[in-house]
PDB file of C-alpha atoms in Angstrom:
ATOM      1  CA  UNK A 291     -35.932 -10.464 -10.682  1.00  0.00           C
ATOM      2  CA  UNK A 292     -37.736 -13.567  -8.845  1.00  0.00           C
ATOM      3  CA  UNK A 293     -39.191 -11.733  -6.569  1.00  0.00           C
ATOM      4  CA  UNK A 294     -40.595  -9.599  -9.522  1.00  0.00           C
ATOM      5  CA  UNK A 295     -41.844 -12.455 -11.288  1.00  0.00           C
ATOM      6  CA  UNK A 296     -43.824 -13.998  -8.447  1.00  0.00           C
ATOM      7  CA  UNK A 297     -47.800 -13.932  -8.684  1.00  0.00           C
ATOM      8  CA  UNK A 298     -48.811 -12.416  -6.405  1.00  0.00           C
ATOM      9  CA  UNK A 299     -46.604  -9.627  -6.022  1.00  0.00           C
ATOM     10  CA  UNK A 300     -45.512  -8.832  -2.297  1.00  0.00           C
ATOM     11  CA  UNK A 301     -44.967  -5.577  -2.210  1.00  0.00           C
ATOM     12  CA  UNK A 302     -42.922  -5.590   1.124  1.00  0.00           C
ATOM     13  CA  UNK A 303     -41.015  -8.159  -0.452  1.00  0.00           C
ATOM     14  CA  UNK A 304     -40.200  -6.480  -3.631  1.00  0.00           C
ATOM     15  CA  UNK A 305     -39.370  -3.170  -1.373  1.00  0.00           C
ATOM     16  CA  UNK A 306     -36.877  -5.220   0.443  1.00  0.00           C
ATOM     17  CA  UNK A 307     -35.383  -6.284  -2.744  1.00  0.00           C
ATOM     18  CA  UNK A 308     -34.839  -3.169  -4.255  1.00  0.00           C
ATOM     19  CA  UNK A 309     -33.150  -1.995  -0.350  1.00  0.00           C
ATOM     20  CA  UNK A 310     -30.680  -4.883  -1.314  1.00  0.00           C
ATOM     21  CA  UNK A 311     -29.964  -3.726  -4.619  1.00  0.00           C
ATOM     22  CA  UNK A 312     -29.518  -0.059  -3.940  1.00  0.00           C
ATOM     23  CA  UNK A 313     -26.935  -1.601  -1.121  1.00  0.00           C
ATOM     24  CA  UNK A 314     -25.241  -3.495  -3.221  1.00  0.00           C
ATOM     25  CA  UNK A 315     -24.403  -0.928  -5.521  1.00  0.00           C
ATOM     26  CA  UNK A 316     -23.621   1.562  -2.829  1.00  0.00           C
ATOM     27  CA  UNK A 317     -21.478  -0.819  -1.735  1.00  0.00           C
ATOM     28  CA  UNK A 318     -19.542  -1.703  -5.110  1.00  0.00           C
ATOM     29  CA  UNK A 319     -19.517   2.401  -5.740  1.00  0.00           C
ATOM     30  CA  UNK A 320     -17.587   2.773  -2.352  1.00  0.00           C
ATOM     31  CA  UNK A 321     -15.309  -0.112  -3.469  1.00  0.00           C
ATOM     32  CA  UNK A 322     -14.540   1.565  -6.645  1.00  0.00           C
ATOM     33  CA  UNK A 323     -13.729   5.079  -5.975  1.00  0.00           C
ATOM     34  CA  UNK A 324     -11.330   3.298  -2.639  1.00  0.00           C
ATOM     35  CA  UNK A 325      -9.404   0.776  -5.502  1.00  0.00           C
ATOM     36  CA  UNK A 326      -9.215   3.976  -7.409  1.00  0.00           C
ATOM     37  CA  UNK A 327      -7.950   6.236  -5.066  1.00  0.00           C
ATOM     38  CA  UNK A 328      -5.285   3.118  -3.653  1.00  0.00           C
ATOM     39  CA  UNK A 329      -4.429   2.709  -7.483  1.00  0.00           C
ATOM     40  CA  UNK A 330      -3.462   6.666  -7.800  1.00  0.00           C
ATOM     41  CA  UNK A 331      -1.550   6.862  -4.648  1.00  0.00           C
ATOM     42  CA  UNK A 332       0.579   3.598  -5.453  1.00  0.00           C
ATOM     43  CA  UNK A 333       1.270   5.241  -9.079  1.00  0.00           C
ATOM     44  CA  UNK A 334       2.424   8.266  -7.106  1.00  0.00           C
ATOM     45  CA  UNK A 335       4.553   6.832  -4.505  1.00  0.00           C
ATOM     46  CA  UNK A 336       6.215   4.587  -7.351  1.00  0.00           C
ATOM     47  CA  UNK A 337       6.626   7.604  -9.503  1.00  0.00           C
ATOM     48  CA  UNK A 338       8.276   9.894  -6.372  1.00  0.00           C
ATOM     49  CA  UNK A 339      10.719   6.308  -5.738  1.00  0.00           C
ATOM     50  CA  UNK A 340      11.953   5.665  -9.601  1.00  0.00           C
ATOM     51  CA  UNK A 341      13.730   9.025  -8.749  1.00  0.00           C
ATOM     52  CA  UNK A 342      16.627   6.626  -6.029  1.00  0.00           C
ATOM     53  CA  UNK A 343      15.884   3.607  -8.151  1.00  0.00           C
ATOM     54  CA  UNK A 344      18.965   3.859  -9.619  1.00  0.00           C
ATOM     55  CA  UNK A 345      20.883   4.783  -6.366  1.00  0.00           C
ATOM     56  CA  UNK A 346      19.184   1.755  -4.137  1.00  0.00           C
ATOM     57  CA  UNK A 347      19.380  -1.526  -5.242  1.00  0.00           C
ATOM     58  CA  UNK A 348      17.119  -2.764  -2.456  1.00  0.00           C
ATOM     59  CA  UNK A 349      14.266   0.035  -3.369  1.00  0.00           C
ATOM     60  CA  UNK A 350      15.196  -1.164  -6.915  1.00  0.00           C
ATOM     61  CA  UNK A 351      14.063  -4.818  -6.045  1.00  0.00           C
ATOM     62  CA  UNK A 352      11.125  -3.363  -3.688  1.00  0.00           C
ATOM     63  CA  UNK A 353      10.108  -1.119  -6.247  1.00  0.00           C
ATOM     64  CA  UNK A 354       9.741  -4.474  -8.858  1.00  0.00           C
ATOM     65  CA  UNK A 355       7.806  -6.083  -6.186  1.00  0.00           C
ATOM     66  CA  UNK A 356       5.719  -3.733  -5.779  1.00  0.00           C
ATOM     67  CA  UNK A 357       4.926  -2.887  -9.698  1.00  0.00           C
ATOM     68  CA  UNK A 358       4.340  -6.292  -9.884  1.00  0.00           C
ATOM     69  CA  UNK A 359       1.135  -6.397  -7.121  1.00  0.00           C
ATOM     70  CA  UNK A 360       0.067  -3.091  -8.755  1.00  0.00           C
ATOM     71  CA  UNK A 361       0.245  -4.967 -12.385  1.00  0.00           C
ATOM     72  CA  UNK A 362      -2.148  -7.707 -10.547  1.00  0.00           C
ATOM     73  CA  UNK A 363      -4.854  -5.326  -9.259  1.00  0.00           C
ATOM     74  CA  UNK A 364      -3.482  -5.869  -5.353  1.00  0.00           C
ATOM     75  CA  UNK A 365      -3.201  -1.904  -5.182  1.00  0.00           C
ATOM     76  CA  UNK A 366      -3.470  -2.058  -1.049  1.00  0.00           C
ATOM     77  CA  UNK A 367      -0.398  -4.208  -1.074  1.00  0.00           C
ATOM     78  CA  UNK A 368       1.326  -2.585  -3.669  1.00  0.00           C
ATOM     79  CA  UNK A 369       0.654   0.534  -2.057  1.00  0.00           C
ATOM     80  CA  UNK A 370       2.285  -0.780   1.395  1.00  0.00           C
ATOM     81  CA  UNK A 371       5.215  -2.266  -0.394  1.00  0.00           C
ATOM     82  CA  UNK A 372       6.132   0.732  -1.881  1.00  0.00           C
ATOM     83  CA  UNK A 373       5.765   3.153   0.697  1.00  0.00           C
ATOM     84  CA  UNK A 374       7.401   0.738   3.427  1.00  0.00           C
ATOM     85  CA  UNK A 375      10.572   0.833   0.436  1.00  0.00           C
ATOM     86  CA  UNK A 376      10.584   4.606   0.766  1.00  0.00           C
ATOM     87  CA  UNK A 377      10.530   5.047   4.346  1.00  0.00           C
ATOM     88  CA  UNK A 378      13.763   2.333   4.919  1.00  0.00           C
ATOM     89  CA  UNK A 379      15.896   4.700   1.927  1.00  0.00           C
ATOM     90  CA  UNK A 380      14.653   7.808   3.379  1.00  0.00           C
ATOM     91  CA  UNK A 381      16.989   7.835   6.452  1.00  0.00           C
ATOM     92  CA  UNK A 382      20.167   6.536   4.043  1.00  0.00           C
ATOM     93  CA  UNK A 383      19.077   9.366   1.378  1.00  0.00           C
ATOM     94  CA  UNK A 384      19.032  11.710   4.317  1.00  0.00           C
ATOM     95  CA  UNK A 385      22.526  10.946   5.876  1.00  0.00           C
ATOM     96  CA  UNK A 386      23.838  11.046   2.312  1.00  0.00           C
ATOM     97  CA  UNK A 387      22.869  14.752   2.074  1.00  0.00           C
TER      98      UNK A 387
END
């Protein structure tokens, strides 16, 4: 907006500005749709876990851990939490079948 309310207008300038801009957003779109997607795949690794919750205290406990990053918008970390929990039961679950 400053560089739109300059006298005169520089044209290069204002061109440059509007480059930024349509970055930015770019940027924040990218951003977005990866939180989203993180957000989706930390739901779904949660959901597929509650199924041993019961069986595994320590996926129990990981489990809360992780809920508790995905409550705080830290879906990356909740996502690695959560899946790291799963792959430490899988081996137990698998000797137990």
């Amino acid at each position: 907006m400053k560089t739109l309310e300059k006298q005169p207008l520089d044209m290069a300038e204002v061109q440059q500005a509007l480059n930024d801009a349509k970055n930015a957003v770019e940027y924040s779109m990218e951003q977005t749709d990866l939180m989203l997607e993180q957000a989706y795949l930390t739901e779904q690794v949660i959901q597929y876990a509650n199924r041993y919750r019961s069986q595994y205290p320590l996926l129990a406990a990981k489990l809360a851990e992780s809920e508790r990053l995905f409550r705080n918008y830290e879906y990356e970390l909740s996502l690695e939490h959560a899946a790291k929990a799963i792959e430490e039961v899988e081996p137990m679950r698998a000797k137990t079948n």
